[in-house]
Each structure stands twice: as structure tokens, then as C-alpha cells.
Short mmCIF file of C-alpha atoms and ligand atoms in Angstrom, two decimals:
data_model
loop_
_atom_site.label_atom_id
_atom_site.label_comp_id
_atom_site.label_asym_id
_atom_site.label_seq_id
_atom_site.Cartn_x
_atom_site.Cartn_y
_atom_site.Cartn_z
CA MET A 194 141.23 151.47 56.07
CA ASN A 195 138.04 149.97 54.63
CA LYS A 196 135.30 150.63 57.09
CA LYS A 197 133.89 147.03 56.74
CA ILE A 198 137.34 145.63 57.49
CA GLU A 199 137.91 148.16 60.33
CA ASP A 200 134.66 147.11 61.88
CA LEU A 201 135.53 143.29 61.66
CA CYS A 202 139.02 143.93 63.09
CA ASN A 203 137.35 145.91 65.94
CA ARG A 204 135.06 142.87 66.53
CA GLN A 205 138.02 140.79 66.73
CA VAL A 206 139.70 143.26 69.24
CA GLU A 207 136.72 142.39 71.41
CA ARG A 208 136.84 138.69 70.81
CA GLU A 209 140.60 138.49 71.57
CA GLY A 210 140.23 140.58 74.69
CA TYR A 211 137.37 138.37 75.86
CA SER A 212 139.56 135.36 75.19
CA SER A 213 142.17 136.75 77.59
CA ASN A 214 139.52 137.32 80.34
CA LEU A 215 137.98 134.00 79.85
CA TYR A 216 141.27 132.26 80.28
CA LEU A 217 141.98 134.33 83.32
CA ALA A 218 138.58 133.31 84.74
CA MET A 219 139.41 129.70 84.09
CA ALA A 220 142.86 130.16 85.55
CA SER A 221 141.25 131.64 88.74
CA TRP A 222 139.08 128.81 88.98
CA ALA A 223 141.80 126.15 88.53
CA GLU A 224 143.92 127.88 91.16
CA ASN A 225 141.12 127.83 93.61
CA LYS A 226 140.46 124.08 93.02
CA GLY A 227 144.20 123.25 93.72
CA TYR A 228 145.38 122.75 90.24
CA PRO A 229 148.41 125.12 90.05
CA GLY A 230 149.79 123.59 86.90
CA ILE A 231 146.51 124.03 84.97
CA ALA A 232 146.27 127.51 86.39
CA ALA A 233 149.75 128.46 85.18
CA TRP A 234 148.96 127.02 81.64
CA LEU A 235 145.76 129.12 81.61
CA TYR A 236 147.55 132.24 82.95
CA ALA A 237 150.08 131.87 80.16
CA GLN A 238 147.26 131.40 77.62
CA ALA A 239 145.72 134.50 78.89
CA GLU A 240 148.91 136.42 78.21
CA GLU A 241 149.05 135.07 74.67
CA GLU A 242 145.47 136.16 74.09
CA ARG A 243 146.33 139.81 75.43
CA ILE A 244 149.17 139.94 72.82
CA HIS A 245 146.56 138.95 70.10
CA PHE A 246 144.29 141.67 71.46
CA LEU A 247 147.17 144.36 71.29
CA LYS A 248 148.21 143.04 67.66
CA PHE A 249 144.79 143.94 66.42
CA ILE A 250 144.54 147.22 68.17
CA LYS A 251 147.99 148.44 66.84
CA TYR A 252 147.21 146.99 63.40
CA ILE A 253 143.87 149.07 63.13
CA ASN A 254 145.59 152.19 64.36
CA GLU A 255 148.55 151.66 62.03
CA ARG A 256 146.40 151.51 59.00
CA GLY A 257 144.50 154.87 59.82
CA GLY A 258 141.48 153.18 61.52
CA HIS A 259 140.49 153.61 65.03
CA ALA A 260 140.84 150.75 67.41
CA VAL A 261 137.93 150.77 69.95
CA ILE A 262 138.44 149.35 73.49
CA PRO A 263 135.14 147.56 74.40
CA ALA A 264 133.53 146.67 77.58
CA PHE A 265 133.73 142.84 78.07
CA LYS A 266 131.13 140.53 79.26
CA GLN A 267 131.95 138.49 82.53
CA PRO A 268 133.37 135.07 81.61
CA PRO A 269 131.93 132.12 83.59
CA VAL A 270 133.11 131.90 87.22
CA GLU A 271 132.39 128.17 87.74
CA TYR A 272 133.38 125.14 85.64
CA LYS A 273 132.19 121.60 86.11
CA ASN A 274 135.58 119.88 86.07
CA VAL A 275 138.92 120.09 84.29
CA GLN A 276 137.68 118.07 81.38
CA LYS A 277 134.83 120.26 80.69
CA LEU A 278 136.94 123.36 81.17
CA PHE A 279 139.19 122.24 78.32
CA ASP A 280 136.30 121.13 76.21
CA GLU A 281 135.30 124.80 76.55
CA VAL A 282 138.85 126.10 75.66
CA LEU A 283 138.68 124.05 72.37
CA LYS A 284 135.19 125.24 71.50
CA HIS A 285 136.22 128.87 72.07
CA GLU A 286 139.30 128.47 70.01
CA GLN A 287 137.10 126.91 67.14
CA PHE A 288 134.89 129.95 67.58
CA ILE A 289 138.05 132.36 67.19
CA THR A 290 139.32 130.39 64.22
CA SER A 291 135.86 130.76 62.44
CA SER A 292 135.88 134.49 63.28
CA ILE A 293 139.49 135.06 61.81
CA ASN A 294 138.33 133.08 58.79
CA GLU A 295 135.47 135.52 58.20
CA ILE A 296 137.75 138.31 58.24
CA VAL A 297 140.02 136.66 55.83
CA ALA A 298 137.18 136.07 53.47
CA ALA A 299 136.18 139.75 53.79
CA THR A 300 139.70 140.87 52.81
CA LEU A 301 139.39 138.90 49.63
CA THR A 302 135.93 140.42 48.64
CA GLU A 303 137.21 143.92 49.72
CA LYS A 304 140.56 143.41 48.03
CA ASP A 305 142.45 144.44 51.34
CA PHE A 306 145.65 142.38 50.73
CA ASN A 307 147.51 144.10 53.62
CA THR A 308 145.00 143.01 56.13
CA ASN A 309 144.93 139.55 54.54
CA ASN A 310 148.66 139.45 55.01
CA PHE A 311 148.45 140.52 58.59
CA LEU A 312 145.92 137.82 59.24
CA GLN A 313 148.16 134.98 57.89
CA TRP A 314 149.89 134.89 61.29
CA PHE A 315 146.58 134.33 63.06
CA LEU A 316 145.61 131.51 60.77
CA THR A 317 148.84 129.61 61.56
CA GLU A 318 148.45 130.57 65.32
CA GLN A 319 144.92 128.99 65.46
CA VAL A 320 146.00 125.83 63.83
CA GLU A 321 148.70 125.56 66.58
CA GLU A 322 146.28 126.43 69.41
CA GLU A 323 143.58 124.12 68.44
CA ALA A 324 146.15 121.20 68.09
CA SER A 325 147.69 122.06 71.37
CA VAL A 326 144.23 121.94 73.20
CA ARG A 327 143.36 118.67 71.54
CA THR A 328 146.50 117.06 72.84
CA ILE A 329 145.56 118.20 76.23
CA ILE A 330 142.05 116.80 75.91
CA ASP A 331 143.39 113.47 74.47
CA LYS A 332 145.86 113.26 77.44
CA LEU A 333 142.97 113.98 80.09
CA LYS A 334 140.91 111.20 78.56
CA MET A 335 143.71 108.79 79.43
CA VAL A 336 144.21 109.90 83.04
CA GLY A 337 141.81 109.05 85.82
CA ALA A 338 140.95 111.46 88.69
CA GLU A 339 143.78 110.19 90.75
CA SER A 340 146.36 110.88 87.96
CA LEU A 341 144.99 114.39 87.56
CA TYR A 342 147.64 115.44 90.19
CA ILE A 343 150.37 114.27 87.90
CA PHE A 344 148.80 115.74 84.80
CA ASP A 345 148.50 119.06 86.68
CA ARG A 346 152.16 118.82 87.41
CA ASP A 347 153.18 118.08 83.96
CA ILE A 348 150.77 120.38 81.81
CA ILE A 349 153.14 123.36 81.80
CA THR A 350 155.67 121.42 79.89
CA LEU A 351 153.04 121.08 76.95
CA ARG A 352 154.10 123.92 74.78
CA THR A 353 153.65 124.52 71.12
CA PRO A 354 157.00 123.60 69.30
CA ALA A 355 156.91 126.60 66.82
CA THR A 356 156.86 129.35 69.44
CA GLY A 357 158.30 127.68 72.47
CA GLN A 358 155.31 129.36 74.30
CA ALA A 359 152.35 127.81 75.93
CA ALA A 360 149.84 127.76 73.36
CA GLY A 361 147.54 130.88 73.45
FE1 FEO B 227 143.77 134.54 69.97
FE2 FEO B 227 143.47 131.97 70.92
O1 FEO B 227 142.73 133.17 69.80
#
């Protein structure tokens, strides 16, 4: 495969793998703070990201490139509160969306239509993920601290309709 596209896909390998670790770190924080529901949602999210990570690895190798497994920087250990944590999730997903968009743009200039086709699934996925996190943030704005217990109990039912999976 074209070296420029291979490098961009390898950059995405790192970003998807980091996303998985980031959500694991958030899940661990939530579990420690006594929010098992939020932790379960984040653990499921981490699994989704691991699937994205693997999809990029396998795609690069399938096309004759070499998927490189990188070192990951350590995600933050502490989060201010649940609201701030989900703000961070949205910010991160927006970053991932722009990162995918950059590769899509490169596939057009490099005329790599196979990779363009491969990326279509991710474009759709990112729209769903951002929407799902926005729904959570909207709901969190409506609940006070005392209702956080109920929110925590119910969050796992907030799944993306298209996949039936927790959004990732
Ligand atoms: Fe795989 Fe949520 O970006």
C-alpha cells in the first residue's frame, strides 16, 4: 500500500489503541469512585476501541503494509467528576473523528479508493459515537448529584441502536 496512507493508518493504530486504554483508565476511576454502571459503560467502550485498533492492524497487513504496535502514553489517572470525564470522552471522540477525516482526505489525493472504502465504516461509527456521548452529557446536565446513583444504574441501557452495542 501507498507509504503515506500506511503511515496515516499506523498513526490511527496508535490512536485507537490509546482510546481503548483511555477508556480503561476512566473505567477504573469510575469503579473506584463507586459508579459501577459508568464503569461498565466505559469498559464496553474500551472493548469497542480495541476492535477498532485490531481492524486497522489487520487492514494494513492485508494490504501488504506493516502494522506497527506502538508504545502508548499513560492516560490520566484522575478525573475531576463524572461530567468532566464525559466532556473528555466527547473531546477525544471529536479528535478521533478529525483524525479519520484526515486519512479519508489523503485517500482521495492519493487515489487509494480501497482504503477510502475501508474508512467509510469508521465515519459512520464516529457519528454514532459522538451522538451517543452527547446524549449522555445532556442527561447528566439534567441530573443533580443525588440522582447520579440512578444515572449510574441506567447508563448501561444507553446503547447505539445501529449496533446494539455500547457506543465505542
Ligand atoms: Fe475508535 Fe471511538 O474511535
